[in-house]
PDB file of C-alpha atoms in Angstrom:
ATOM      1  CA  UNK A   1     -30.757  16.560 -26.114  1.00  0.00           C
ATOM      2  CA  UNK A   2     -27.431  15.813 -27.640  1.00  0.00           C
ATOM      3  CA  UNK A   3     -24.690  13.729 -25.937  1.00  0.00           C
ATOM      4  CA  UNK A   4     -21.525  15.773 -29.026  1.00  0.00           C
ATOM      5  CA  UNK A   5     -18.820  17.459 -27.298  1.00  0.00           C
ATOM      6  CA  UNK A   6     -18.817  21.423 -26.789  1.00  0.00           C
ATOM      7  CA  UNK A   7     -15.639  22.165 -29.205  1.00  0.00           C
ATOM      8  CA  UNK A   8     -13.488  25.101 -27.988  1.00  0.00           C
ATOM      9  CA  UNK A   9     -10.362  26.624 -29.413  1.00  0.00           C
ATOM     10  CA  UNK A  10      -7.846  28.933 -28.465  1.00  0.00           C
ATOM     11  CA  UNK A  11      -4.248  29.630 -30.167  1.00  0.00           C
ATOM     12  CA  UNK A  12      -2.794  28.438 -26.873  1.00  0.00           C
ATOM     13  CA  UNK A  13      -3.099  28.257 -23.055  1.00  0.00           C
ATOM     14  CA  UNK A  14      -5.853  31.038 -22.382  1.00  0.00           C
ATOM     15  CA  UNK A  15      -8.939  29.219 -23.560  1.00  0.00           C
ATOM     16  CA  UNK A  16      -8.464  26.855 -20.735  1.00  0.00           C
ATOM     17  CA  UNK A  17      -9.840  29.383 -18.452  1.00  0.00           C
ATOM     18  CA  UNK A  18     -13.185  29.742 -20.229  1.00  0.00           C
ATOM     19  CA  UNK A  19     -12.940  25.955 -20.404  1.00  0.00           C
ATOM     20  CA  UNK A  20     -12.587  25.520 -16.745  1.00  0.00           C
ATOM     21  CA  UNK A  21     -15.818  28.197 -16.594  1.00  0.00           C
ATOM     22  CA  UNK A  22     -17.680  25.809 -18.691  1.00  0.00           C
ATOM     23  CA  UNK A  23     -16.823  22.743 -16.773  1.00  0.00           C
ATOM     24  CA  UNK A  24     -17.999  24.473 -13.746  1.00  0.00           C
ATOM     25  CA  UNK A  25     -21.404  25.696 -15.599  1.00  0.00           C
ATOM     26  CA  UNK A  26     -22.317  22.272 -17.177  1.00  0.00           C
ATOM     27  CA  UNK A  27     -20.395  19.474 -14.983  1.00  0.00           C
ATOM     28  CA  UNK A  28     -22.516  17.177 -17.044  1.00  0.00           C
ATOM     29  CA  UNK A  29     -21.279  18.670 -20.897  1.00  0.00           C
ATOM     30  CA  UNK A  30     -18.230  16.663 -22.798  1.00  0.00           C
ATOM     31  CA  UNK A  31     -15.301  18.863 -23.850  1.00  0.00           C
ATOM     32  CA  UNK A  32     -13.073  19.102 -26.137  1.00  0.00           C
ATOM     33  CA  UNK A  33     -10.215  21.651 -26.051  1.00  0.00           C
ATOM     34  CA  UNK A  34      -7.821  22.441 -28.707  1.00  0.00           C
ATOM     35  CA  UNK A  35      -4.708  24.720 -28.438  1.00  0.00           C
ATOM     36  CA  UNK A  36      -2.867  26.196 -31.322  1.00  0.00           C
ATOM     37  CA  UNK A  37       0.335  25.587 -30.148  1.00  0.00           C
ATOM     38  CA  UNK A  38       1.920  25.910 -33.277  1.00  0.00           C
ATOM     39  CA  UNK A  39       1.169  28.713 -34.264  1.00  0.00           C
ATOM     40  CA  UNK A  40       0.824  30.743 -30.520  1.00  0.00           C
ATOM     41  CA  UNK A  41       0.788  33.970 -30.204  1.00  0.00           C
ATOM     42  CA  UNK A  42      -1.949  34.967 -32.504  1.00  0.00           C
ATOM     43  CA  UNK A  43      -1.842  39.097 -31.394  1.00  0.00           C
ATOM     44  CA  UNK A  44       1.366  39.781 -33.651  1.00  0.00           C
ATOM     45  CA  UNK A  45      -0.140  38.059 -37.161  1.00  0.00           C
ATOM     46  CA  UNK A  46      -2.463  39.891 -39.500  1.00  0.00           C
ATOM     47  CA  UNK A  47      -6.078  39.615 -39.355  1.00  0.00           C
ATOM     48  CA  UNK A  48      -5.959  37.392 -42.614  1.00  0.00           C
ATOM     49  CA  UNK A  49      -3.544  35.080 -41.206  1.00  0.00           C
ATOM     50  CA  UNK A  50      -5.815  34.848 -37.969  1.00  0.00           C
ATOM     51  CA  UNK A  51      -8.837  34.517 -40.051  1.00  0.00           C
ATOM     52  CA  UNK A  52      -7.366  31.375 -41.820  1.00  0.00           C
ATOM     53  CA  UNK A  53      -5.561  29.581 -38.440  1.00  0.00           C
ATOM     54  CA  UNK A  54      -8.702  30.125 -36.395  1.00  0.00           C
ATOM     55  CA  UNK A  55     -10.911  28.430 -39.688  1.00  0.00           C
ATOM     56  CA  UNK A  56      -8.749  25.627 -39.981  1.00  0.00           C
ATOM     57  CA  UNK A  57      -8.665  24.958 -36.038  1.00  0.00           C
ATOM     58  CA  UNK A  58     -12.523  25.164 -36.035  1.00  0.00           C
ATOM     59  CA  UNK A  59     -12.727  22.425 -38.984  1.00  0.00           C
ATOM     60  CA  UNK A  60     -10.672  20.328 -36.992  1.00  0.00           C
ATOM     61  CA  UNK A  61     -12.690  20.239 -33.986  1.00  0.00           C
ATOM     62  CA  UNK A  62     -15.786  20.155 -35.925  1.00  0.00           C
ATOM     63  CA  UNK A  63     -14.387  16.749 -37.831  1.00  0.00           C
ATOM     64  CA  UNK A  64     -14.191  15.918 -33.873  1.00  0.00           C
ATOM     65  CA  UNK A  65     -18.108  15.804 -34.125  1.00  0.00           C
ATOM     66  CA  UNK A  66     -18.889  18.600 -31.928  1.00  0.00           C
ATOM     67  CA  UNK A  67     -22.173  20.287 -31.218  1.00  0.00           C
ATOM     68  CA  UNK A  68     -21.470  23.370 -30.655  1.00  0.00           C
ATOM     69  CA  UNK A  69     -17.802  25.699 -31.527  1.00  0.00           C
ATOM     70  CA  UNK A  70     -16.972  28.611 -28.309  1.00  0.00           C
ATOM     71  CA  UNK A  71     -14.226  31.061 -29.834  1.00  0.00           C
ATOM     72  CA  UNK A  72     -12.200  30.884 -26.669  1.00  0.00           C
ATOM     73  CA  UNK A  73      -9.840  33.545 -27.825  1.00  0.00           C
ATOM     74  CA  UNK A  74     -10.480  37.464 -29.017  1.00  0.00           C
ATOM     75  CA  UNK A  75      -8.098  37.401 -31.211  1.00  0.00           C
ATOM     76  CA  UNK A  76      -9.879  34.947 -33.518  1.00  0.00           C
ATOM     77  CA  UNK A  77     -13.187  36.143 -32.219  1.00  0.00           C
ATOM     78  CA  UNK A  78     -12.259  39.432 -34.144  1.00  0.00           C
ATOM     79  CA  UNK A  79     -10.643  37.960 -37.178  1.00  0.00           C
ATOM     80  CA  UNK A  80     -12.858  35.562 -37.992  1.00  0.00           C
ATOM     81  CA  UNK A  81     -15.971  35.418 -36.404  1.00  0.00           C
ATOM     82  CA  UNK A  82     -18.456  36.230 -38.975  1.00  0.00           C
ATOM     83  CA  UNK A  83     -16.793  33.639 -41.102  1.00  0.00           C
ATOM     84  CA  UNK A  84     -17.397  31.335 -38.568  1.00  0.00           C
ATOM     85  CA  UNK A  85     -21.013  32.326 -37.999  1.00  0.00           C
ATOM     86  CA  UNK A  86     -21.832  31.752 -41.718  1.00  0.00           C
ATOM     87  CA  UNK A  87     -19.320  28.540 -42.497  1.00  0.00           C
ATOM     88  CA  UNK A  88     -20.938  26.497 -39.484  1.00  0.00           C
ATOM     89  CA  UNK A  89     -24.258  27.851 -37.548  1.00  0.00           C
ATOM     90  CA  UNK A  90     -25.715  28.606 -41.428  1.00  0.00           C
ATOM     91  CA  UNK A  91     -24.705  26.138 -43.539  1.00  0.00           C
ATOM     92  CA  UNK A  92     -24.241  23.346 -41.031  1.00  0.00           C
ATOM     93  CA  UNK A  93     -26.292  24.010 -37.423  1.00  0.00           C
ATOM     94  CA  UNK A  94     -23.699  24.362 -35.802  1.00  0.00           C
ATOM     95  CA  UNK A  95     -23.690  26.922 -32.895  1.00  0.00           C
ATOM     96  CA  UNK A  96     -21.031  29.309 -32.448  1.00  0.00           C
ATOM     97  CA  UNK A  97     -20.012  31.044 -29.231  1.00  0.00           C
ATOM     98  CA  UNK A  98     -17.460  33.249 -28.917  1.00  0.00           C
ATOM     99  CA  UNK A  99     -15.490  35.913 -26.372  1.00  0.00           C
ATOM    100  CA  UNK A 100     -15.814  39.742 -27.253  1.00  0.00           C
ATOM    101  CA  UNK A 101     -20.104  40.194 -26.625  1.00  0.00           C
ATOM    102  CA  UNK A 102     -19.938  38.415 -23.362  1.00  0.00           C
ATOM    103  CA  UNK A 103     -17.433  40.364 -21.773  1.00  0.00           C
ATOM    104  CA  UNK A 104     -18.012  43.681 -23.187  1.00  0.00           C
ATOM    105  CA  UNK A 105     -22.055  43.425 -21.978  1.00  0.00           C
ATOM    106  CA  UNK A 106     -20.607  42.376 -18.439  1.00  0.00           C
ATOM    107  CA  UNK A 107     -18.598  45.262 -18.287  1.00  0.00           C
ATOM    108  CA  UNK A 108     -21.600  48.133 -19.321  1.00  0.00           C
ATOM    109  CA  UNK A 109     -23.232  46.287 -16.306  1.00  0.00           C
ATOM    110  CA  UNK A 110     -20.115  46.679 -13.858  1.00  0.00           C
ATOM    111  CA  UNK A 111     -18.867  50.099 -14.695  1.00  0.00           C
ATOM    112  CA  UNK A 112     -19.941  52.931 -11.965  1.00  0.00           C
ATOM    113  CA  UNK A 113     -18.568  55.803 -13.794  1.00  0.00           C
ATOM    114  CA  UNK A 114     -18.679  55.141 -17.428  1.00  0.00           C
ATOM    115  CA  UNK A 115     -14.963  54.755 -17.925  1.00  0.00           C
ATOM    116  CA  UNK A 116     -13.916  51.065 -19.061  1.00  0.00           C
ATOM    117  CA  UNK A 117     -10.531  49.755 -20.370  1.00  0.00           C
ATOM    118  CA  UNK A 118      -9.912  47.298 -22.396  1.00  0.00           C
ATOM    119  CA  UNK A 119      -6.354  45.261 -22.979  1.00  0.00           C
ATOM    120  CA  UNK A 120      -5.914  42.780 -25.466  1.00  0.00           C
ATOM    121  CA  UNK A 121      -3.758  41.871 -28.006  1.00  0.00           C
ATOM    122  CA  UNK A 122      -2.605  44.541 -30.692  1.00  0.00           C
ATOM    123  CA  UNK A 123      -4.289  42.165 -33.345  1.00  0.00           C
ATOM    124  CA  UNK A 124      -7.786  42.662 -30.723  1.00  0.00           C
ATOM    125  CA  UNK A 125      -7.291  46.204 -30.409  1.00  0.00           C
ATOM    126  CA  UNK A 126      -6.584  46.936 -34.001  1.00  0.00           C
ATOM    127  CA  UNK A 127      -9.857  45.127 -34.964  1.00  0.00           C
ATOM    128  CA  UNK A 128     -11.984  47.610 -32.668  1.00  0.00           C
ATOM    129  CA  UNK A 129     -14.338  44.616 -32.433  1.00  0.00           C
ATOM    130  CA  UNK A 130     -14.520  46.076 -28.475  1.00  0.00           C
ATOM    131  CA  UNK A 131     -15.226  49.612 -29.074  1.00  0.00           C
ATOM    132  CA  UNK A 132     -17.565  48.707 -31.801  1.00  0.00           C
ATOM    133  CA  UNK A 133     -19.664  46.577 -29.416  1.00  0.00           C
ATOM    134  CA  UNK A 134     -19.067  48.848 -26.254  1.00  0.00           C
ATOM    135  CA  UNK A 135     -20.034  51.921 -28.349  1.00  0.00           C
ATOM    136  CA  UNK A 136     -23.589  51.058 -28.322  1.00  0.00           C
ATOM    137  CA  UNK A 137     -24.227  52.363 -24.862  1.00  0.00           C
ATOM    138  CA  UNK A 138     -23.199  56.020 -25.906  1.00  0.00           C
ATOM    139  CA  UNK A 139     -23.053  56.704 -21.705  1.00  0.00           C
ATOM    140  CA  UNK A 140     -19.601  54.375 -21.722  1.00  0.00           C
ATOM    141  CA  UNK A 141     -16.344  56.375 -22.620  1.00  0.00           C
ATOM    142  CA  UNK A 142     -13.425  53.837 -23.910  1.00  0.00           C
ATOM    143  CA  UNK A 143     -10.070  53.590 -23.448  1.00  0.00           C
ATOM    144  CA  UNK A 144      -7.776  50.604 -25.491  1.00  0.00           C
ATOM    145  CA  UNK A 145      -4.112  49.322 -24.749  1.00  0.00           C
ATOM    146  CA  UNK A 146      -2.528  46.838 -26.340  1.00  0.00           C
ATOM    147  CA  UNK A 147      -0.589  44.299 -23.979  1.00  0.00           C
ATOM    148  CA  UNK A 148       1.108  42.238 -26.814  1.00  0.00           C
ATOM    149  CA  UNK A 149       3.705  41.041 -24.275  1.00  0.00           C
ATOM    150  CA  UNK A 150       1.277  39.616 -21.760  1.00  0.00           C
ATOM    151  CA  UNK A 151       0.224  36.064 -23.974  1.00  0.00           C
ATOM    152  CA  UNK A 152       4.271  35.121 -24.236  1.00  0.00           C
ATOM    153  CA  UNK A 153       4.640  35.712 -20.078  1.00  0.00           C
ATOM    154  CA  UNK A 154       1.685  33.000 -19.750  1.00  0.00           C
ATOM    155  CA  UNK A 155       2.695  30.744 -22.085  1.00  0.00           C
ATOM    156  CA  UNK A 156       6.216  31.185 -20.169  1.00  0.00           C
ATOM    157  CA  UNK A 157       4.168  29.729 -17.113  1.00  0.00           C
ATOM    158  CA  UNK A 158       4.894  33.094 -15.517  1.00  0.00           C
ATOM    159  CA  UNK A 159       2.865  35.094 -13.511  1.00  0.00           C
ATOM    160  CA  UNK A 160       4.588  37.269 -10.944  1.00  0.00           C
ATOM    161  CA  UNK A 161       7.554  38.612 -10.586  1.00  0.00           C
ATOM    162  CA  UNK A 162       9.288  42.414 -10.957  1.00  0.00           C
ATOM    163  CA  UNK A 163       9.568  42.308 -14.668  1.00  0.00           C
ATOM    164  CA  UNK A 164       6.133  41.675 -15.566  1.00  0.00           C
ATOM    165  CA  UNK A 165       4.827  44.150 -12.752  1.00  0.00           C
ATOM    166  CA  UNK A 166       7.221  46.873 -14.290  1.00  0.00           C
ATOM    167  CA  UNK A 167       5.033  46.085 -17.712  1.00  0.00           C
ATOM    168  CA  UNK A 168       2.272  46.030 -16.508  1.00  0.00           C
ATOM    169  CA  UNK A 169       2.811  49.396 -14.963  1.00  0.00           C
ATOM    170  CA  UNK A 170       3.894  50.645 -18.458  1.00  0.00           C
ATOM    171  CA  UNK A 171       0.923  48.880 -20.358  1.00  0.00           C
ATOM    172  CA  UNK A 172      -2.155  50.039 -17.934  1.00  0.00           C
ATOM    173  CA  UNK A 173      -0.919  54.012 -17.480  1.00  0.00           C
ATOM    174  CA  UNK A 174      -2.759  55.096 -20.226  1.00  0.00           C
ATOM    175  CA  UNK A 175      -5.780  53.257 -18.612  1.00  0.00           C
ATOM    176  CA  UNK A 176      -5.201  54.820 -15.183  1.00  0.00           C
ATOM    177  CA  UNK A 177      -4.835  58.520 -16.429  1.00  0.00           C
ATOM    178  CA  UNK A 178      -8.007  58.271 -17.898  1.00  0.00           C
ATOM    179  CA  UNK A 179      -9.480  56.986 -14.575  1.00  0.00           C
ATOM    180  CA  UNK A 180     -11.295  53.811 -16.157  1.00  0.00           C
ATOM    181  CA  UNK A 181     -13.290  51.787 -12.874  1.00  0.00           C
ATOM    182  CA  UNK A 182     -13.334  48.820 -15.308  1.00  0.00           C
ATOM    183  CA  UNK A 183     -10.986  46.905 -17.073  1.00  0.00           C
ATOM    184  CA  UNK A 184     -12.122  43.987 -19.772  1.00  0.00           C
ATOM    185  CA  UNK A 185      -8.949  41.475 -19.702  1.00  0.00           C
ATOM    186  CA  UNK A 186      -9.478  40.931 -23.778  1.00  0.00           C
ATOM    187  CA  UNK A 187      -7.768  38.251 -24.245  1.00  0.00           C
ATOM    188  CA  UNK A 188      -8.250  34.988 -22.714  1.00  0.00           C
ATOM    189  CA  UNK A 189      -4.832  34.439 -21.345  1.00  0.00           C
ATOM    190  CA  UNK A 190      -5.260  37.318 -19.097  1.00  0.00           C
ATOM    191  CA  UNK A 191      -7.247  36.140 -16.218  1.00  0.00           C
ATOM    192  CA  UNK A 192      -4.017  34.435 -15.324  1.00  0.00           C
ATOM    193  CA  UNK A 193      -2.570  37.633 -14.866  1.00  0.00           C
ATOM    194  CA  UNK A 194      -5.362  39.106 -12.815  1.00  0.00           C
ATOM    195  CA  UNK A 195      -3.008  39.045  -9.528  1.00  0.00           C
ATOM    196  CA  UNK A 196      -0.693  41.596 -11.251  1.00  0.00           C
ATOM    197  CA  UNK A 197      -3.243  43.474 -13.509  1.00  0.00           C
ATOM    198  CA  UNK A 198      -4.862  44.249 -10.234  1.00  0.00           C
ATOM    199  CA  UNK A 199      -2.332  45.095  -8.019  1.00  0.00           C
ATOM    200  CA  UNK A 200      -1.312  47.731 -10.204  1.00  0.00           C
ATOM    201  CA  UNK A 201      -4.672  49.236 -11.060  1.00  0.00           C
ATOM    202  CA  UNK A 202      -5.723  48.987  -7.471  1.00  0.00           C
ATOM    203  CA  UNK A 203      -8.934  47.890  -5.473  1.00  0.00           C
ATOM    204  CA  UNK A 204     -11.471  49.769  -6.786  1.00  0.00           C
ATOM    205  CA  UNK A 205     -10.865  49.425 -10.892  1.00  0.00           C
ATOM    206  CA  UNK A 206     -13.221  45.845 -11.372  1.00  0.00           C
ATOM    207  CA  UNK A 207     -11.835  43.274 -13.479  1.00  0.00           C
ATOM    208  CA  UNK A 208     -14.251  41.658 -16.405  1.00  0.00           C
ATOM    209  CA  UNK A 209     -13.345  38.553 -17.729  1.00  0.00           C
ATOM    210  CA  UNK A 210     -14.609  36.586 -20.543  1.00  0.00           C
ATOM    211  CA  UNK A 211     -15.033  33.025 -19.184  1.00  0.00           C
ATOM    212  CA  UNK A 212     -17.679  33.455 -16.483  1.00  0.00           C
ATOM    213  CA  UNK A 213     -19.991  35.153 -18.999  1.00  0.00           C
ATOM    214  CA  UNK A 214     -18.714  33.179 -22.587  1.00  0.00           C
ATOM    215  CA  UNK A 215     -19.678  30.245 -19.774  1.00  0.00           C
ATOM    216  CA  UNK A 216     -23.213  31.441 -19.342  1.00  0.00           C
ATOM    217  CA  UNK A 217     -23.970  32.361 -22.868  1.00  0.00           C
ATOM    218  CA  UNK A 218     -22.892  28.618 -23.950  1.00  0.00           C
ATOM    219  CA  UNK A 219     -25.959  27.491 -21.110  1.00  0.00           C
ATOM    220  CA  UNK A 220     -28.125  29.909 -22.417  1.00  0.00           C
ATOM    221  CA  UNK A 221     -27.056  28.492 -26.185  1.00  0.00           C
ATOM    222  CA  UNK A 222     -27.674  25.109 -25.147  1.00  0.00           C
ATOM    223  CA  UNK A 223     -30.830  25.130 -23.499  1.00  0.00           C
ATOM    224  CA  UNK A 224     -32.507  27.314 -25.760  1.00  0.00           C
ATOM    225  CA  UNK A 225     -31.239  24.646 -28.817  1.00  0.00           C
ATOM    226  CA  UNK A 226     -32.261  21.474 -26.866  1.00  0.00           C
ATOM    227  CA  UNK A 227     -28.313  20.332 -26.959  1.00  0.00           C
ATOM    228  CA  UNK A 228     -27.849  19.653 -23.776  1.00  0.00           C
ATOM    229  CA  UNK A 229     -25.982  16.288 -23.006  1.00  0.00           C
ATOM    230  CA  UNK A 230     -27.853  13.490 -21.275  1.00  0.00           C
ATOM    231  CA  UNK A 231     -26.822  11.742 -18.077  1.00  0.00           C
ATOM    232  CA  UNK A 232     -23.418  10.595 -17.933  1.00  0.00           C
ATOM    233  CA  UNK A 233     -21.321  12.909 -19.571  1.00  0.00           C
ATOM    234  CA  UNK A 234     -18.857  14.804 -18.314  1.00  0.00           C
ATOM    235  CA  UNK A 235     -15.196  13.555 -20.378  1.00  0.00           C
ATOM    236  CA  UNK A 236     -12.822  16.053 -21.271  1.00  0.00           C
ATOM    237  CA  UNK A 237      -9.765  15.760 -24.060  1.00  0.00           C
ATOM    238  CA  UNK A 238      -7.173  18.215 -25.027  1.00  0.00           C
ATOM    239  CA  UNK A 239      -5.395  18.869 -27.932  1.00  0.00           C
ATOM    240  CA  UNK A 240      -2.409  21.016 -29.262  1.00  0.00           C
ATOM    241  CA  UNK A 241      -1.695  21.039 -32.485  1.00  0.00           C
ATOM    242  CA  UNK A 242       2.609  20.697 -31.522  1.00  0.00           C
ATOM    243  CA  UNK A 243       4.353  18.194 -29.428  1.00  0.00           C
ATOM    244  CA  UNK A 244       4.084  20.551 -25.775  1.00  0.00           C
ATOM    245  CA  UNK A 245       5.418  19.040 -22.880  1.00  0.00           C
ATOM    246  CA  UNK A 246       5.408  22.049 -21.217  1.00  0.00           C
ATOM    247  CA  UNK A 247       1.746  22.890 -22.645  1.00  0.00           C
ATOM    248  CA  UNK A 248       0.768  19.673 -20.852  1.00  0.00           C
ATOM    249  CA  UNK A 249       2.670  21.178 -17.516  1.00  0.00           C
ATOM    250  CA  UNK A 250       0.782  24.394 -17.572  1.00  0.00           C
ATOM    251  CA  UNK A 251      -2.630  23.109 -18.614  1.00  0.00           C
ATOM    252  CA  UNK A 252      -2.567  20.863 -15.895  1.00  0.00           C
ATOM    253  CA  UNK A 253      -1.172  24.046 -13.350  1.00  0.00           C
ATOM    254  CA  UNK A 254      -4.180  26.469 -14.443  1.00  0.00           C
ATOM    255  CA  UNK A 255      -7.147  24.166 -14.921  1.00  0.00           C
ATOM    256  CA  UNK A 256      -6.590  21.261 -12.493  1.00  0.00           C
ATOM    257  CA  UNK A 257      -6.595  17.695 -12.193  1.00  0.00           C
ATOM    258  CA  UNK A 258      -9.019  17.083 -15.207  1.00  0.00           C
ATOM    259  CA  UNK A 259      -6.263  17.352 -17.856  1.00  0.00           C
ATOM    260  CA  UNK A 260      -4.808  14.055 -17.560  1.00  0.00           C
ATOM    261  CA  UNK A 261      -2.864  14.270 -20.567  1.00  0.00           C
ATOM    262  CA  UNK A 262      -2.783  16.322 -24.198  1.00  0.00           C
ATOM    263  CA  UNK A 263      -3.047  14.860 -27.486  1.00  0.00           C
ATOM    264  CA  UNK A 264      -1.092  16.515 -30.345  1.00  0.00           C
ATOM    265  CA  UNK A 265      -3.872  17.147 -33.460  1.00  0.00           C
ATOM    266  CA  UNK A 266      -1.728  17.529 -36.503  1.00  0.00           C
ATOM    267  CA  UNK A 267      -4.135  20.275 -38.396  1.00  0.00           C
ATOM    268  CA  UNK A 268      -4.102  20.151 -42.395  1.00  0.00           C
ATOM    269  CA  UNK A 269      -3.515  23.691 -44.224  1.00  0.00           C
TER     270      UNK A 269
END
């Protein structure tokens, strides 16, 4: 038993979704949430620059005293995760969770005819990190886009209208001629796109999002460890590492009454 905060980080808004999938999981868990405001959107930067922002967020939240670190965002996921694994489940016990394994086994299970998309950031893409984890079912044929547009429209606060549904048509085409049934949203800030995403690729392509299944490995994680928190827990804080009024706006919007205010976490180099 251990009464620590989960710690999970995103470079923005889209971690709040597998947040709000952990709330629901473990009602009884702290949380704390931190948002790299600053430095949002991660999918344009190099994979070196990723590697160091998504380090120096995870030190952060691990001087919070947390108990366990979820890598609430692919793009860090694939820049830095076997950094992570080594700076903080090796050296210091630490357990690390992150986005890419969850969602990619979910969608071998989903997939009726082998065919599965997956969008994400071009950073995400580039990395392969997907393909390289979907590839071991040889059965599953994969097709990649890169969406780099998508994060800035959420982080905008917007999520309909004709613009984004005429990218969206552009973006998922390739995905469509190659008749994929199953579309990984691989990227965290996706699933509050999922209205458009599947209007456009129809009623019978699935959706596979990372929360509900990052959600269940954490549970898995924490019962298997013996960290699960003891009666009376369930506090939640959020941090961005800028001043965000509108951060504060839309985290409120997409998660819900819970996030009764943001703190800004000035993050040292």
């Amino acid at each position: 038993m251990n009464d620590a905060p989960i710690g999970v980080f995103d470079s923005g808004l889209g971690g709040l979704t597998v947040a709000r999938a952990i709330m629901d999981k473990l009602p009884g868990e702290d949380l704390i949430y931190l948002g790299d405001t600053a430095n949002t959107p991660y999918g344009p930067k190099s994979i070196a620059d990723v590697r160091a922002l998504t380090i120096r967020c995870l030190d952060a939240l691990v001087e919070q005293g947390v108990k366990m670190l979820v890598i609430a965002c692919n793009t860090g996921t694939a820049a830095a995760l076997s950094d992570a694994q080594e700076r903080y489940w090796a050296r210091q016990g630490i357990p690390v969770v992150e986005v890419i394994t969850p969602a990619a086994t979910a969608a071998a299970a989903t997939t009726r005819n082998g065919k599965v998309g997956v969008i994400g950031t071009q950073a995400t893409i580039s990395s392969g990190e997907y393909r390289r984890v979907l590839s071991v079912n040889p059965r599953l044929e994969i097709t990649q886009q890169a969406c780099p547009r998508f994060v800035d429209f959420v982080e905008q606060g917007i999520t309909t209208g004709e613009e984004l549904t005429d990218l969206t048509r552009q973006y998922l085409a390739p995905l469509q001629e190659e008749e994929v049934d199953t579309v990984v949203l691989g990227c965290t800030h996706y699933p509050l796109l999922t209205g458009v995403i599947s209007y456009v690729m129809g009623p019978d392509v699935s959706l596979v999002a990372s929360s509900e299944a990052t959600a269940n490995a954490v549970y898995s994680r924490l019962v298997n460890l013996d960290l699960l928190h003891g009666p009376g827990g369930g506090r939640y804080t959020f941090l961005s590492t800028s001043e965000s009024a509108r951060f504060t706006q839309l985290a409120k919007r997409f998660l819900g009454p819970e996030v009764e205010s943001v703190h800004m976490l000035e993050v040292n180099a």
